[in-house]
Amino acid sequence: MSSKKLKVVVTRRLPDPVETRLKELFDAELNVEDKPFTAEELAAAVQRADVLVPTVTDRIDSRILSRAGDQLRLIAQFGAGVDNIDVATAVQRGITVTNTPGVLTEDTADMTMALILAVPRRIVEGVKIIEQDKFTGWSPTWMMGRRITGKRLGIIGMGRIGQAVARRAKAFGLQIHYHNRRKVAPHIEAELDATYWDSLDQMLSRMDIVSVNCPHTPATYHLLSSRRLALLKPHAYIVNTARGEVIDEGSLARMLEKGELAGAGLDVFENEPAINPKLKKLTNVVLLPHMGSGTIEGRIDMGEKVIINIKTFADGHKPPDRVIPAML
């Protein structure tokens, strides 16, 4: 199959260098207006595309896949997570799925660390006070936050991003704890001075700050359920830069509202772009519009991975970032 003839349908606007390269290499159909595809538009796209390039906001479920034409052989996701794609059904239909892992690690870890600092130190509250002209001068007991150094950080999910968060947090004097499906390699544990908890419940009950860095899969949906959130100390903070669905957002909002948790820093939400109205009213939360991986460099790196995956596939080889159901 000649890569020049591959029909590549891209569902969202991508950085200019990426779109230019896609046009050079393939018969690329770009989304110039950057308007999200409806379900019907996605169904039409899979009927005409050899390769679909969706993003995490495109729901490629079994209903969409059932309408795919025989020519659709690759779904090259622009993003690391693939919880928006029914990978098992795609593979069953002979469609390869790829993603863009690794390139967003440092950017997401930076944003996680920013939230770990912002919430306990009340940075956004301080900004709003200045903006509202409410600053009347320094006083010893005003706008006091919590010290970061010496606190226990519990990381849920010790993959690439979790480890990158741990490295940053260690430099800030935090004690590193983690829960993962399995222990990380001994040399990584030693480097991070990290303590492994086989029981998530036991870890949660002892942490000062909890950072969610695991993917969203059926197994991690509401991993932080109402029951588990209740295990946290009232002075604990939660930071989530992974996926909103990992936390029971309604329960989290109620606990924050009642003062049963000290605060939260959220870059992702359970029903994006909708956000629980209770969260918006609270002063002890920092809410960001899914910006964790949003750097120019990161987005271009993602696009380059998409292109490599398509090109490798077009040349008759297995793409380097192939996703298989057993990985999920």
CSV table of C-alpha atoms in Angstrom, one decimal:
chain,number,residue,atom,x,y,z
A,1,MET,CA,0.0,0.0,0.0
A,2,SER,CA,1.5,3.3,-1.0
A,3,SER,CA,1.6,5.9,1.8
A,4,LYS,CA,0.9,8.6,-0.7
A,5,LYS,CA,-2.5,7.2,-1.3
A,6,LEU,CA,-3.5,6.6,2.3
A,7,LYS,CA,-6.7,8.6,3.2
A,8,VAL,CA,-6.0,10.0,6.6
A,9,VAL,CA,-8.9,11.7,8.4
A,10,VAL,CA,-7.9,14.0,11.3
A,11,THR,CA,-10.7,14.8,13.8
A,12,ARG,CA,-9.3,18.0,15.4
A,13,ARG,CA,-6.9,20.8,14.5
A,14,LEU,CA,-3.3,19.8,15.2
A,15,PRO,CA,-0.1,22.0,15.4
A,16,ASP,CA,0.8,23.5,12.0
A,17,PRO,CA,4.1,21.5,11.6
A,18,VAL,CA,2.2,18.3,12.2
A,19,GLU,CA,-0.6,19.1,9.7
A,20,THR,CA,1.9,20.2,7.1
A,21,ARG,CA,3.8,16.9,7.4
A,22,LEU,CA,0.6,14.9,7.3
A,23,LYS,CA,-0.4,16.7,4.0
A,24,GLU,CA,3.1,16.0,2.5
A,25,LEU,CA,3.0,12.3,3.3
A,26,PHE,CA,-0.7,11.3,3.0
A,27,ASP,CA,-4.0,12.2,1.5
A,28,ALA,CA,-4.8,14.0,4.7
A,29,GLU,CA,-8.2,15.5,5.5
A,30,LEU,CA,-7.8,18.2,8.1
A,31,ASN,CA,-10.3,19.8,10.5
A,32,VAL,CA,-9.5,23.4,9.8
A,33,GLU,CA,-12.4,24.8,12.0
A,34,ASP,CA,-11.4,22.5,14.9
A,35,LYS,CA,-15.0,21.7,15.6
A,36,PRO,CA,-15.4,18.4,17.4
A,37,PHE,CA,-16.9,15.6,15.2
A,38,THR,CA,-20.5,14.5,16.1
A,39,ALA,CA,-21.1,10.7,16.3
A,40,GLU,CA,-22.6,10.8,12.8
A,41,GLU,CA,-19.5,12.6,11.5
A,42,LEU,CA,-17.2,10.0,13.1
A,43,ALA,CA,-19.3,7.2,11.6
A,44,ALA,CA,-18.9,8.9,8.2
A,45,ALA,CA,-15.2,9.3,8.7
A,46,VAL,CA,-14.6,5.6,9.5
A,47,GLN,CA,-16.5,4.8,6.3
A,48,ARG,CA,-14.1,6.8,4.0
A,49,ALA,CA,-10.8,6.7,5.9
A,50,ASP,CA,-7.9,4.3,5.6
A,51,VAL,CA,-6.5,5.8,8.8
A,52,LEU,CA,-8.4,7.8,11.5
A,53,VAL,CA,-6.5,10.2,13.7
A,54,PRO,CA,-8.8,10.9,16.7
A,55,THR,CA,-8.2,12.5,20.0
A,56,VAL,CA,-9.2,11.6,23.5
A,57,THR,CA,-12.6,13.5,23.2
A,58,ASP,CA,-13.7,11.3,20.2
A,59,ARG,CA,-15.8,8.3,21.3
A,60,ILE,CA,-14.9,5.4,19.0
A,61,ASP,CA,-17.2,2.8,20.5
A,62,SER,CA,-18.5,-0.4,19.0
A,63,ARG,CA,-21.4,1.4,17.3
A,64,ILE,CA,-19.0,3.6,15.4
A,65,LEU,CA,-16.7,0.7,14.6
A,66,SER,CA,-19.6,-1.4,13.3
A,67,ARG,CA,-20.0,1.2,10.6
A,68,ALA,CA,-16.4,1.3,9.5
A,69,GLY,CA,-15.5,0.4,5.9
A,70,ASP,CA,-13.3,-2.5,5.1
A,71,GLN,CA,-10.5,0.0,4.1
A,72,LEU,CA,-10.1,1.3,7.7
A,73,ARG,CA,-7.1,-0.5,9.0
A,74,LEU,CA,-5.5,1.9,11.5
A,75,ILE,CA,-6.7,4.2,14.3
A,76,ALA,CA,-3.8,6.4,15.2
A,77,GLN,CA,-4.8,8.2,18.4
A,78,PHE,CA,-3.4,11.7,19.1
A,79,GLY,CA,-3.0,11.1,22.8
A,80,ALA,CA,-1.7,8.6,25.3
A,81,GLY,CA,-4.9,7.4,26.8
A,82,VAL,CA,-7.2,5.2,24.8
A,83,ASP,CA,-10.2,4.9,27.1
A,84,ASN,CA,-12.2,6.6,24.4
A,85,ILE,CA,-11.6,3.7,21.9
A,86,ASP,CA,-13.2,0.2,22.1
A,87,VAL,CA,-9.8,-1.4,21.5
A,88,ALA,CA,-11.0,-4.9,21.8
A,89,THR,CA,-13.7,-4.4,19.1
A,90,ALA,CA,-11.2,-2.6,16.8
A,91,VAL,CA,-8.7,-5.4,17.0
A,92,GLN,CA,-11.4,-8.0,16.5
A,93,ARG,CA,-12.3,-6.2,13.3
A,94,GLY,CA,-8.7,-6.2,12.1
A,95,ILE,CA,-8.1,-2.5,12.9
A,96,THR,CA,-4.7,-1.6,14.5
A,97,VAL,CA,-4.8,1.0,17.3
A,98,THR,CA,-1.9,3.2,18.2
A,99,ASN,CA,-1.3,6.0,20.7
A,100,THR,CA,1.4,8.5,21.7
A,101,PRO,CA,2.9,7.4,25.0
A,102,GLY,CA,5.9,8.9,26.7
A,103,VAL,CA,6.0,12.3,25.1
A,104,LEU,CA,3.7,14.0,27.6
A,105,THR,CA,5.4,12.6,30.8
A,106,GLU,CA,7.4,15.7,31.8
A,107,ASP,CA,4.7,18.2,30.9
A,108,THR,CA,2.0,16.3,32.9
A,109,ALA,CA,4.4,15.8,35.8
A,110,ASP,CA,5.2,19.6,35.8
A,111,MET,CA,1.4,20.4,36.0
A,112,THR,CA,0.9,17.8,38.7
A,113,MET,CA,3.7,19.4,40.8
A,114,ALA,CA,2.2,22.9,40.1
A,115,LEU,CA,-1.1,21.7,41.6
A,116,ILE,CA,0.7,20.0,44.5
A,117,LEU,CA,2.1,23.4,45.3
A,118,ALA,CA,-0.8,25.6,44.4
A,119,VAL,CA,-3.5,24.0,46.5
A,120,PRO,CA,-1.9,23.8,50.0
A,121,ARG,CA,-0.2,27.2,49.5
A,122,ARG,CA,-3.5,28.8,48.3
A,123,ILE,CA,-1.9,30.4,45.3
A,124,VAL,CA,-5.1,30.9,43.2
A,125,GLU,CA,-6.9,32.3,46.2
A,126,GLY,CA,-4.1,34.8,46.6
A,127,VAL,CA,-4.3,35.8,42.9
A,128,LYS,CA,-8.1,36.4,43.2
A,129,ILE,CA,-7.6,38.6,46.3
A,130,ILE,CA,-5.2,40.8,44.3
A,131,GLU,CA,-7.5,40.9,41.3
A,132,GLN,CA,-10.4,41.9,43.6
A,133,ASP,CA,-8.4,44.7,45.3
A,134,LYS,CA,-8.8,43.0,48.7
A,135,PHE,CA,-5.2,43.0,49.7
A,136,THR,CA,-4.8,45.5,52.6
A,137,GLY,CA,-1.3,44.5,53.7
A,138,TRP,CA,0.6,41.7,55.3
A,139,SER,CA,-0.4,40.3,58.7
A,140,PRO,CA,1.1,37.3,60.5
A,141,THR,CA,-2.0,35.1,60.5
A,142,TRP,CA,-3.6,35.9,57.2
A,143,MET,CA,-3.9,33.5,54.2
A,144,MET,CA,-1.9,30.8,55.9
A,145,GLY,CA,-1.5,27.6,53.9
A,146,ARG,CA,0.2,24.3,54.6
A,147,ARG,CA,3.9,23.4,54.4
A,148,ILE,CA,4.9,20.9,51.6
A,149,THR,CA,8.3,19.8,52.9
A,150,GLY,CA,8.1,16.7,55.0
A,151,LYS,CA,4.6,15.7,54.0
A,152,ARG,CA,3.6,12.3,52.7
A,153,LEU,CA,2.7,12.1,49.0
A,154,GLY,CA,0.8,9.0,47.9
A,155,ILE,CA,1.0,8.4,44.1
A,156,ILE,CA,-1.7,6.2,42.6
A,157,GLY,CA,-0.1,4.7,39.4
A,158,MET,CA,3.7,4.6,39.3
A,159,GLY,CA,4.2,4.5,35.5
A,160,ARG,CA,6.2,7.1,33.6
A,161,ILE,CA,4.2,10.1,34.9
A,162,GLY,CA,4.0,8.8,38.4
A,163,GLN,CA,7.8,8.4,38.6
A,164,ALA,CA,8.4,11.8,37.0
A,165,VAL,CA,6.0,13.3,39.7
A,166,ALA,CA,7.9,11.4,42.4
A,167,ARG,CA,11.3,12.9,41.2
A,168,ARG,CA,10.0,16.4,41.4
A,169,ALA,CA,8.2,15.9,44.7
A,170,LYS,CA,11.3,14.4,46.3
A,171,ALA,CA,13.2,17.5,45.4
A,172,PHE,CA,10.6,19.5,47.3
A,173,GLY,CA,11.2,17.3,50.4
A,174,LEU,CA,8.1,15.2,50.1
A,175,GLN,CA,8.1,11.6,51.3
A,176,ILE,CA,7.2,9.4,48.4
A,177,HIS,CA,4.6,6.6,48.8
A,178,TYR,CA,2.9,4.7,46.0
A,179,HIS,CA,0.3,2.2,45.0
A,180,ASN,CA,0.6,0.3,41.7
A,181,ARG,CA,-0.5,-3.0,40.3
A,182,ARG,CA,3.0,-4.2,41.0
A,183,LYS,CA,6.2,-2.8,42.6
A,184,VAL,CA,8.5,-0.8,40.4
A,185,ALA,CA,12.1,-2.0,39.9
A,186,PRO,CA,14.3,-1.9,43.0
A,187,HIS,CA,16.7,0.7,41.6
A,188,ILE,CA,13.8,3.1,40.9
A,189,GLU,CA,12.4,2.6,44.4
A,190,ALA,CA,15.9,3.3,45.8
A,191,GLU,CA,16.4,6.4,43.6
A,192,LEU,CA,13.0,7.8,44.7
A,193,ASP,CA,13.2,6.5,48.3
A,194,ALA,CA,9.7,5.3,47.6
A,195,THR,CA,7.5,3.1,49.9
A,196,TYR,CA,5.2,0.6,48.1
A,197,TRP,CA,1.7,0.0,49.4
A,198,ASP,CA,0.0,-3.2,48.2
A,199,SER,CA,-3.3,-1.9,49.8
A,200,LEU,CA,-4.6,1.3,48.4
A,201,ASP,CA,-6.9,1.7,51.4
A,202,GLN,CA,-4.0,1.6,53.8
A,203,MET,CA,-2.0,4.1,51.9
A,204,LEU,CA,-4.9,6.6,51.5
A,205,SER,CA,-5.5,6.7,55.3
A,206,ARG,CA,-1.9,7.8,56.0
A,207,MET,CA,-1.2,10.4,53.2
A,208,ASP,CA,-1.2,14.2,53.4
A,209,ILE,CA,-1.4,14.6,49.6
A,210,VAL,CA,-2.7,12.1,47.0
A,211,SER,CA,-1.8,12.3,43.3
A,212,VAL,CA,-3.8,10.4,40.8
A,213,ASN,CA,-1.5,9.3,37.9
A,214,CYS,CA,-3.1,6.0,36.7
A,215,PRO,CA,-4.9,5.5,33.4
A,216,HIS,CA,-8.7,5.3,33.2
A,217,THR,CA,-9.7,1.7,32.5
A,218,PRO,CA,-12.7,-0.4,33.6
A,219,ALA,CA,-10.7,-1.4,36.7
A,220,THR,CA,-9.9,2.2,37.7
A,221,TYR,CA,-13.4,3.7,37.2
A,222,HIS,CA,-14.2,5.4,40.6
A,223,LEU,CA,-11.1,3.8,42.1
A,224,LEU,CA,-11.4,6.7,44.5
A,225,SER,CA,-15.0,5.8,45.5
A,226,SER,CA,-17.0,7.5,48.2
A,227,ARG,CA,-15.8,4.8,50.6
A,228,ARG,CA,-12.1,5.3,49.7
A,229,LEU,CA,-12.3,9.1,49.8
A,230,ALA,CA,-13.7,8.8,53.4
A,231,LEU,CA,-10.4,7.1,54.4
A,232,LEU,CA,-8.4,10.3,53.7
A,233,LYS,CA,-7.5,12.5,56.6
A,234,PRO,CA,-9.5,15.8,56.9
A,235,HIS,CA,-6.2,17.7,56.3
A,236,ALA,CA,-5.4,15.8,53.1
A,237,TYR,CA,-5.3,17.2,49.5
A,238,ILE,CA,-6.1,15.4,46.3
A,239,VAL,CA,-4.5,16.2,42.9
A,240,ASN,CA,-5.7,14.7,39.6
A,241,THR,CA,-4.1,15.2,36.3
A,242,ALA,CA,-5.0,11.7,34.9
A,243,ARG,CA,-8.7,11.1,34.1
A,244,GLY,CA,-11.7,12.5,35.9
A,245,GLU,CA,-13.5,9.1,35.9
A,246,VAL,CA,-11.0,7.7,38.4
A,247,ILE,CA,-12.6,9.8,41.2
A,248,ASP,CA,-16.2,9.8,42.3
A,249,GLU,CA,-16.6,13.6,41.6
A,250,GLY,CA,-19.9,14.0,43.4
A,251,SER,CA,-18.6,12.5,46.6
A,252,LEU,CA,-15.3,14.5,46.3
A,253,ALA,CA,-17.3,17.8,45.9
A,254,ARG,CA,-19.5,17.0,49.0
A,255,MET,CA,-16.5,16.2,51.2
A,256,LEU,CA,-14.7,19.4,50.1
A,257,GLU,CA,-17.9,21.4,50.8
A,258,LYS,CA,-18.2,19.9,54.3
A,259,GLY,CA,-14.6,20.5,55.1
A,260,GLU,CA,-13.9,16.7,55.3
A,261,LEU,CA,-11.0,17.2,52.9
A,262,ALA,CA,-8.6,20.2,52.9
A,263,GLY,CA,-8.5,20.8,49.2
A,264,ALA,CA,-8.2,19.5,45.6
A,265,GLY,CA,-6.3,20.4,42.4
A,266,LEU,CA,-8.1,19.0,39.4
A,267,ASP,CA,-7.1,19.2,35.7
A,268,VAL,CA,-9.6,16.6,34.6
A,269,PHE,CA,-13.3,16.0,35.4
A,270,GLU,CA,-15.7,13.1,35.3
A,271,ASN,CA,-18.0,14.6,32.7
A,272,GLU,CA,-15.8,16.9,30.7
A,273,PRO,CA,-16.3,19.7,29.8
A,274,ALA,CA,-19.1,19.8,32.4
A,275,ILE,CA,-17.8,20.3,36.0
A,276,ASN,CA,-19.7,19.7,39.2
A,277,PRO,CA,-21.2,23.1,40.1
A,278,LYS,CA,-20.3,22.5,43.8
A,279,LEU,CA,-16.6,22.4,42.8
A,280,LYS,CA,-16.8,25.8,41.1
A,281,LYS,CA,-18.1,27.5,44.2
A,282,LEU,CA,-15.4,26.2,46.5
A,283,THR,CA,-12.3,28.3,47.4
A,284,ASN,CA,-10.2,25.3,48.5
A,285,VAL,CA,-9.9,23.9,45.0
A,286,VAL,CA,-7.9,24.8,41.9
A,287,LEU,CA,-9.7,23.8,38.7
A,288,LEU,CA,-7.9,23.8,35.4
A,289,PRO,CA,-9.3,23.1,31.9
A,290,HIS,CA,-7.4,19.8,31.1
A,291,MET,CA,-4.1,21.7,30.5
A,292,GLY,CA,-1.7,19.0,31.9
A,293,SER,CA,-0.1,18.1,28.6
A,294,GLY,CA,-0.7,21.4,26.9
A,295,THR,CA,2.7,22.6,25.7
A,296,ILE,CA,3.7,23.4,22.1
A,297,GLU,CA,6.6,21.0,22.3
A,298,GLY,CA,4.5,18.2,23.7
A,299,ARG,CA,1.8,18.5,21.1
A,300,ILE,CA,4.3,18.5,18.2
A,301,ASP,CA,6.0,15.4,19.7
A,302,MET,CA,2.6,13.7,19.9
A,303,GLY,CA,2.0,14.6,16.2
A,304,GLU,CA,5.4,13.2,15.2
A,305,LYS,CA,4.5,9.9,17.0
A,306,VAL,CA,1.2,9.7,15.1
A,307,ILE,CA,3.0,10.2,11.8
A,308,ILE,CA,5.7,7.6,12.6
A,309,ASN,CA,2.9,5.1,13.6
A,310,ILE,CA,1.0,5.7,10.3
A,311,LYS,CA,4.2,5.6,8.1
A,312,THR,CA,5.4,2.4,9.8
A,313,PHE,CA,2.0,0.8,9.3
A,314,ALA,CA,1.8,2.0,5.6
A,315,ASP,CA,5.3,0.4,5.0
A,316,GLY,CA,3.9,-3.0,6.2
A,317,HIS,CA,5.5,-3.0,9.6
A,318,LYS,CA,4.1,-3.1,13.1
A,319,PRO,CA,3.8,0.5,14.5
A,320,PRO,CA,6.0,1.2,17.5
A,321,ASP,CA,3.0,2.3,19.7
A,322,ARG,CA,0.5,-0.4,19.0
A,323,VAL,CA,-2.1,-0.9,21.7
A,324,ILE,CA,-3.4,-4.3,22.4
A,325,PRO,CA,-6.3,-5.2,24.7
A,326,ALA,CA,-4.0,-7.2,27.1
A,327,MET,CA,-2.2,-3.9,27.9
A,328,LEU,CA,-5.4,-2.2,29.2
